[in-house]
PDB file of C-alpha atoms in Angstrom:
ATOM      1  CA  UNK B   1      10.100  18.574   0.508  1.00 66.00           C
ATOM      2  CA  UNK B   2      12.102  15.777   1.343  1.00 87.00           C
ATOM      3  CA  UNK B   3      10.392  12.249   1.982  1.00 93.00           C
ATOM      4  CA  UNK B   4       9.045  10.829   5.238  1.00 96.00           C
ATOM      5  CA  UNK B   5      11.398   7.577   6.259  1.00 96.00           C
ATOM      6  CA  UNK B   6      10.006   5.184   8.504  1.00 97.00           C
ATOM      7  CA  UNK B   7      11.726   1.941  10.067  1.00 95.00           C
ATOM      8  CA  UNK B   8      15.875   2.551  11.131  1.00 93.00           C
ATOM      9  CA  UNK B   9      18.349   2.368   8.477  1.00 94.00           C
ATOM     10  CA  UNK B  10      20.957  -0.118   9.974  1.00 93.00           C
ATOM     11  CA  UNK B  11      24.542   0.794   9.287  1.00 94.00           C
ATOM     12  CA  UNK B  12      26.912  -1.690   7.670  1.00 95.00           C
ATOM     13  CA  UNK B  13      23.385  -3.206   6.171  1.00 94.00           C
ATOM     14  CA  UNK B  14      23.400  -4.218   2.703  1.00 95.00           C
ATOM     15  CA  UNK B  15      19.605  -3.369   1.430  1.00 97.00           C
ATOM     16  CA  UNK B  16      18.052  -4.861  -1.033  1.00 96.00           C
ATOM     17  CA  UNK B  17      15.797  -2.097  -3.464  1.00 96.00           C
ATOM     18  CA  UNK B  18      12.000  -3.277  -3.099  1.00 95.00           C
ATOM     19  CA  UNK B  19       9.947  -0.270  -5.167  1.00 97.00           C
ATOM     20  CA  UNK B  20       5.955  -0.371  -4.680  1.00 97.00           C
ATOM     21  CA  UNK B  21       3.645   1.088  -5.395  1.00 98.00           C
ATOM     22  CA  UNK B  22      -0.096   1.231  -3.008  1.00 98.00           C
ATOM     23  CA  UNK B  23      -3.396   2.580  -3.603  1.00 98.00           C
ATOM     24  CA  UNK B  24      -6.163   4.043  -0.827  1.00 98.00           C
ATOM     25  CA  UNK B  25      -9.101   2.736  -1.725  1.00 98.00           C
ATOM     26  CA  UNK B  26     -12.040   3.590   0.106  1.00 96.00           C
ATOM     27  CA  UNK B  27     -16.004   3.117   0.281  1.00 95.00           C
ATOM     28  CA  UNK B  28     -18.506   5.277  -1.295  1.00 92.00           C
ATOM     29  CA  UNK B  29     -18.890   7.202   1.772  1.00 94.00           C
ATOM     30  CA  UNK B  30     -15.066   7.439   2.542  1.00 93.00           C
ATOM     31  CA  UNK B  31     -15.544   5.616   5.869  1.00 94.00           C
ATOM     32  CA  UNK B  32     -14.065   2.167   5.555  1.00 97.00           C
ATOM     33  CA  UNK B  33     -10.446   1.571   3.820  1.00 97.00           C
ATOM     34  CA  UNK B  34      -9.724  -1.904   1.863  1.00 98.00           C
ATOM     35  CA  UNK B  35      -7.034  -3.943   3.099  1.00 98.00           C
ATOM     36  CA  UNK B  36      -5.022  -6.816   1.735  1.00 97.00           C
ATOM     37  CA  UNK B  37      -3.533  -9.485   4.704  1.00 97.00           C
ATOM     38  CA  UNK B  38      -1.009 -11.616   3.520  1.00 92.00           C
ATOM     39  CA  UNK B  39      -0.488 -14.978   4.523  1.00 90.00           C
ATOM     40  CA  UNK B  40       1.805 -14.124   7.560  1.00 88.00           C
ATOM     41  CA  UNK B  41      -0.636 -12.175   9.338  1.00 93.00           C
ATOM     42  CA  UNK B  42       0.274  -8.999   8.355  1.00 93.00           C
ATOM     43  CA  UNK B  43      -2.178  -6.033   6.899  1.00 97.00           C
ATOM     44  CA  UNK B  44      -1.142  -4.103   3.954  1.00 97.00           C
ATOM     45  CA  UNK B  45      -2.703  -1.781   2.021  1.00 98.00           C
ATOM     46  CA  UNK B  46      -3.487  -3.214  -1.907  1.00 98.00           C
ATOM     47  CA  UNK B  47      -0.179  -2.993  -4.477  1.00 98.00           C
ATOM     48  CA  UNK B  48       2.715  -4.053  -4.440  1.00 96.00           C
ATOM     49  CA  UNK B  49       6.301  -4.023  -6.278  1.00 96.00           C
ATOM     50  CA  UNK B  50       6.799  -2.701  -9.576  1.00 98.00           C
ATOM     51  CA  UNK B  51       8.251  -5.011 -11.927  1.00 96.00           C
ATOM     52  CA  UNK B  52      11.601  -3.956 -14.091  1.00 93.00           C
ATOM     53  CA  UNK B  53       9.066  -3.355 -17.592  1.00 95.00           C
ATOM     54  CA  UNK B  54       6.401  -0.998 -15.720  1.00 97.00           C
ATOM     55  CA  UNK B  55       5.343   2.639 -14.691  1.00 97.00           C
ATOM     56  CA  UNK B  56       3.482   3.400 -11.369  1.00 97.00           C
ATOM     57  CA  UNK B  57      -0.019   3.215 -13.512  1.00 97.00           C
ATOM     58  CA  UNK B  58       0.892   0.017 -15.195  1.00 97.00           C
ATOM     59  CA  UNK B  59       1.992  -2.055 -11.395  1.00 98.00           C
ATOM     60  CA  UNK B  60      -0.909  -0.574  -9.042  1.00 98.00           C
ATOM     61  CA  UNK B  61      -3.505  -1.662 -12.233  1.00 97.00           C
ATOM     62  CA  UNK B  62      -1.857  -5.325 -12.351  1.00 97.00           C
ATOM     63  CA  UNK B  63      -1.625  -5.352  -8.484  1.00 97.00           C
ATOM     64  CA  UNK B  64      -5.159  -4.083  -7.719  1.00 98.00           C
ATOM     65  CA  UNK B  65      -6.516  -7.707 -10.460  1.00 97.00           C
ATOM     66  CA  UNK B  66      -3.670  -9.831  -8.328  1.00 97.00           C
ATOM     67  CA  UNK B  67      -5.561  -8.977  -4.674  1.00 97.00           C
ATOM     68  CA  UNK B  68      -8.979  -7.768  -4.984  1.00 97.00           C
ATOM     69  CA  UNK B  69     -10.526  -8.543  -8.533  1.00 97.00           C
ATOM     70  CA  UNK B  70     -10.586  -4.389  -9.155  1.00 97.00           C
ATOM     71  CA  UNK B  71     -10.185  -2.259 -11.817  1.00 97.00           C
ATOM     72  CA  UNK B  72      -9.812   1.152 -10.680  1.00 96.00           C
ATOM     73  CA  UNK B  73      -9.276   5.042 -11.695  1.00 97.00           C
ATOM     74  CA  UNK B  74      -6.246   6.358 -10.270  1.00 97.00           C
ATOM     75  CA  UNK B  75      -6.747   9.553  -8.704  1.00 96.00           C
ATOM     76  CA  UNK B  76      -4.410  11.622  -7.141  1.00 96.00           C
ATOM     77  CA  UNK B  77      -0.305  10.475  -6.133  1.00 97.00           C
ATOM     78  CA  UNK B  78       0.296  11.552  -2.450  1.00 97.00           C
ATOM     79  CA  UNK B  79       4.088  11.105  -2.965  1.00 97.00           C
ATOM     80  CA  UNK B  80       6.805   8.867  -1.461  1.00 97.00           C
ATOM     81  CA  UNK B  81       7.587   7.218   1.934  1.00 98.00           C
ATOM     82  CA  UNK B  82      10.500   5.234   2.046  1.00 97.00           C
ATOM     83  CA  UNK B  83      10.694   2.823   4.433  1.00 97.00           C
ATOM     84  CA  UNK B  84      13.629   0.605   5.871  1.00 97.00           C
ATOM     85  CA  UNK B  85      12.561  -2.921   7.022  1.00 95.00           C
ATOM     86  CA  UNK B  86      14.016  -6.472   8.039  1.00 93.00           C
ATOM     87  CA  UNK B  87      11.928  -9.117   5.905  1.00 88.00           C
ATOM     88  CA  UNK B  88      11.971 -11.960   8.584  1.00 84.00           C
ATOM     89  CA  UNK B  89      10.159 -14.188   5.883  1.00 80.00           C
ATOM     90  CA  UNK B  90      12.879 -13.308   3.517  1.00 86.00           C
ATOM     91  CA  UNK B  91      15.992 -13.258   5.637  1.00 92.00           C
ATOM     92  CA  UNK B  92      16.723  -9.839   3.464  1.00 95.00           C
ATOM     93  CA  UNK B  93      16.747  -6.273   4.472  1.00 96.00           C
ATOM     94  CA  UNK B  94      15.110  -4.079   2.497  1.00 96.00           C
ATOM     95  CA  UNK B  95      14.915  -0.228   1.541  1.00 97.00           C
ATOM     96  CA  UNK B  96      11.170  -0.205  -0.028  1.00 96.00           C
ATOM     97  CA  UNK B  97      10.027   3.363  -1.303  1.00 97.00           C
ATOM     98  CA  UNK B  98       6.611   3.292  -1.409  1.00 97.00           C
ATOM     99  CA  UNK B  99       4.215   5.284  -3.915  1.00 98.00           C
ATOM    100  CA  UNK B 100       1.034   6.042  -2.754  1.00 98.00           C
ATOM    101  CA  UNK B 101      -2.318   6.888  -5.168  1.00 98.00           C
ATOM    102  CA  UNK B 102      -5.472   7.906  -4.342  1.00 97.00           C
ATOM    103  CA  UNK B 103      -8.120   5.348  -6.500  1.00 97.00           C
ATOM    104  CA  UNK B 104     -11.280   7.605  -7.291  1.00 94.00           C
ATOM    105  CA  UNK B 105     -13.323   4.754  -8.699  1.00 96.00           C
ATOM    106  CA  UNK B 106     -13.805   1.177  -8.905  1.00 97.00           C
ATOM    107  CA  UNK B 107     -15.479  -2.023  -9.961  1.00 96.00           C
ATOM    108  CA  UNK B 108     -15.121  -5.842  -9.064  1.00 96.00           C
ATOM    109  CA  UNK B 109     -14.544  -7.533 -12.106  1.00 97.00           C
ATOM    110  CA  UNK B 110     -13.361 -10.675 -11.099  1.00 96.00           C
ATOM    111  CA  UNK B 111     -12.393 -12.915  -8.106  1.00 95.00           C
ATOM    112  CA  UNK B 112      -8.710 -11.814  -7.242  1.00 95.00           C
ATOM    113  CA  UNK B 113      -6.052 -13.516  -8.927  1.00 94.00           C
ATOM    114  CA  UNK B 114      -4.046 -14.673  -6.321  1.00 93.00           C
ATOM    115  CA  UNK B 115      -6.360 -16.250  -3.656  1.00 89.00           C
ATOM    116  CA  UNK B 116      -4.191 -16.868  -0.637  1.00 92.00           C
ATOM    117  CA  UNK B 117      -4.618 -12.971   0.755  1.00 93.00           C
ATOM    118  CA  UNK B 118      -7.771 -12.020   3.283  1.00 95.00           C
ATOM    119  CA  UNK B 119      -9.454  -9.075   1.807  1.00 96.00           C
ATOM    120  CA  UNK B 120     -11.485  -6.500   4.347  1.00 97.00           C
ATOM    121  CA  UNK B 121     -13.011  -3.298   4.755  1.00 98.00           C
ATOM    122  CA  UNK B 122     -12.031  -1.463   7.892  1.00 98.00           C
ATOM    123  CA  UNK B 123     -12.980   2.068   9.557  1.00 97.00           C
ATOM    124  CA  UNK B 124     -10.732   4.348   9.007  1.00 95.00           C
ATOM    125  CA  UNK B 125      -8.851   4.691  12.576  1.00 94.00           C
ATOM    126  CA  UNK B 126      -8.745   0.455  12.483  1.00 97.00           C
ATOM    127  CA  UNK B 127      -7.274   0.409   9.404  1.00 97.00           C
ATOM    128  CA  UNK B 128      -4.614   2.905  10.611  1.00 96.00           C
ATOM    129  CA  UNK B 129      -3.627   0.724  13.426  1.00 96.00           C
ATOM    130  CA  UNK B 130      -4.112  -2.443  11.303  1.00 97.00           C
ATOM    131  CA  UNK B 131      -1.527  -1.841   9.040  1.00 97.00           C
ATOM    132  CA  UNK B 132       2.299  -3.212   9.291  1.00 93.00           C
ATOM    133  CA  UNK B 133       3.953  -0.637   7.523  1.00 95.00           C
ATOM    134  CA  UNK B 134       4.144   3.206   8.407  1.00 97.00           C
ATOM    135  CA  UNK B 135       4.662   4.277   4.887  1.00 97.00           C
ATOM    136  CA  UNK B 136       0.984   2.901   4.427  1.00 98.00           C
ATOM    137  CA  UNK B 137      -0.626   5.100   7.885  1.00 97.00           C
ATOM    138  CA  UNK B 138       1.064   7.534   6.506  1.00 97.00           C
ATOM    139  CA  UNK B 139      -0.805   7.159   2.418  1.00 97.00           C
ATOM    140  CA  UNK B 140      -3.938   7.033   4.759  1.00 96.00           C
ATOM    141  CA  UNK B 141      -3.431  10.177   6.612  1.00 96.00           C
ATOM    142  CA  UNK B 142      -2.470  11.798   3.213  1.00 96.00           C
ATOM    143  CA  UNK B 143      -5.623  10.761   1.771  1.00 96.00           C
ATOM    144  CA  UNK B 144      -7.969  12.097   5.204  1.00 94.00           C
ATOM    145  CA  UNK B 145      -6.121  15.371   4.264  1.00 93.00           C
ATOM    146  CA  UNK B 146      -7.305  14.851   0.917  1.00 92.00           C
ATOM    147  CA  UNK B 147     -11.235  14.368   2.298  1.00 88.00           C
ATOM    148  CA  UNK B 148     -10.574  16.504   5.196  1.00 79.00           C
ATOM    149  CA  UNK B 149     -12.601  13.042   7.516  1.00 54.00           C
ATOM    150  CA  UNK B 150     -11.458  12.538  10.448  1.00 46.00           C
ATOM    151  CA  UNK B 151     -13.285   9.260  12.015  1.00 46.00           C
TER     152      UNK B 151
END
């Protein structure tokens, strides 16, 4: 099964590699979805990139402290979407696969860490439409397989 690719892969484009890793996390009664939105505007879904001395486990646990104050049992891995993307921010093109876990449990243990993102809980359709990147609609619609909700 080969991945799903989202965003156009320019030719004569020199990408940079930007690997992530992104957890669905959801409420007790798997209607609403936590999202992170950064300080552009845009809504992601919590994680982020994996740094050169981690695993997947190792960068979503960091990540999940950084934005929500969480510490969280990783459940199931829905796989990889790899998406291609212009970083207007950045001025740099990037090729970002993107790893997707399911988190089964959680607890706030502290504020977040980094305290310049806007945490909220959406429905599960909003969230959908909310976020910027289709690698993360398409870790949501993995995970309503998963529950088998459709809202």
């Amino acid at each position: 099964m080969t991945n799903p690719v989202f965003g156009t892969k320019e030719k004569n484009v020199d990408y940079i590699s930007r690997y992530g890793v992104y957890a669905v996390i959801a409420d007790n009664e798997k209607e609403n979805i936590i999202l992170v939105q950064a300080p552009n505007g845009a809504w992601f879904l919590p994680g982020g990139e994996i740094e050169s001395d981690e695993d997947h486990f190792c960068a979503l646990k960091r990540e999940l402290i950084e934005e929500l104050g969480f510490e969280a049992t990783i459940g199931d891995y829905f796989g990889q979407a790899d998406e291609y993307f212009f970083s207007s921010h950045r001025q740099t093109y990037y090729y970002n696969p993107a790893y997707i876990y399911d988190i089964i449990s959680y607890e706030k243990i502290s504020q977040p860490l980094e305290d310049f993102n806007n945490l909220s809980w959406f429905p599960i359709s909003e969230a959908i439409l909310k976020l910027k990147r289709g690698s993360h609609r398409w870790g949501i619609e993995q995970w309503q397989k998963k529950y088998k909700k459709e809202h």
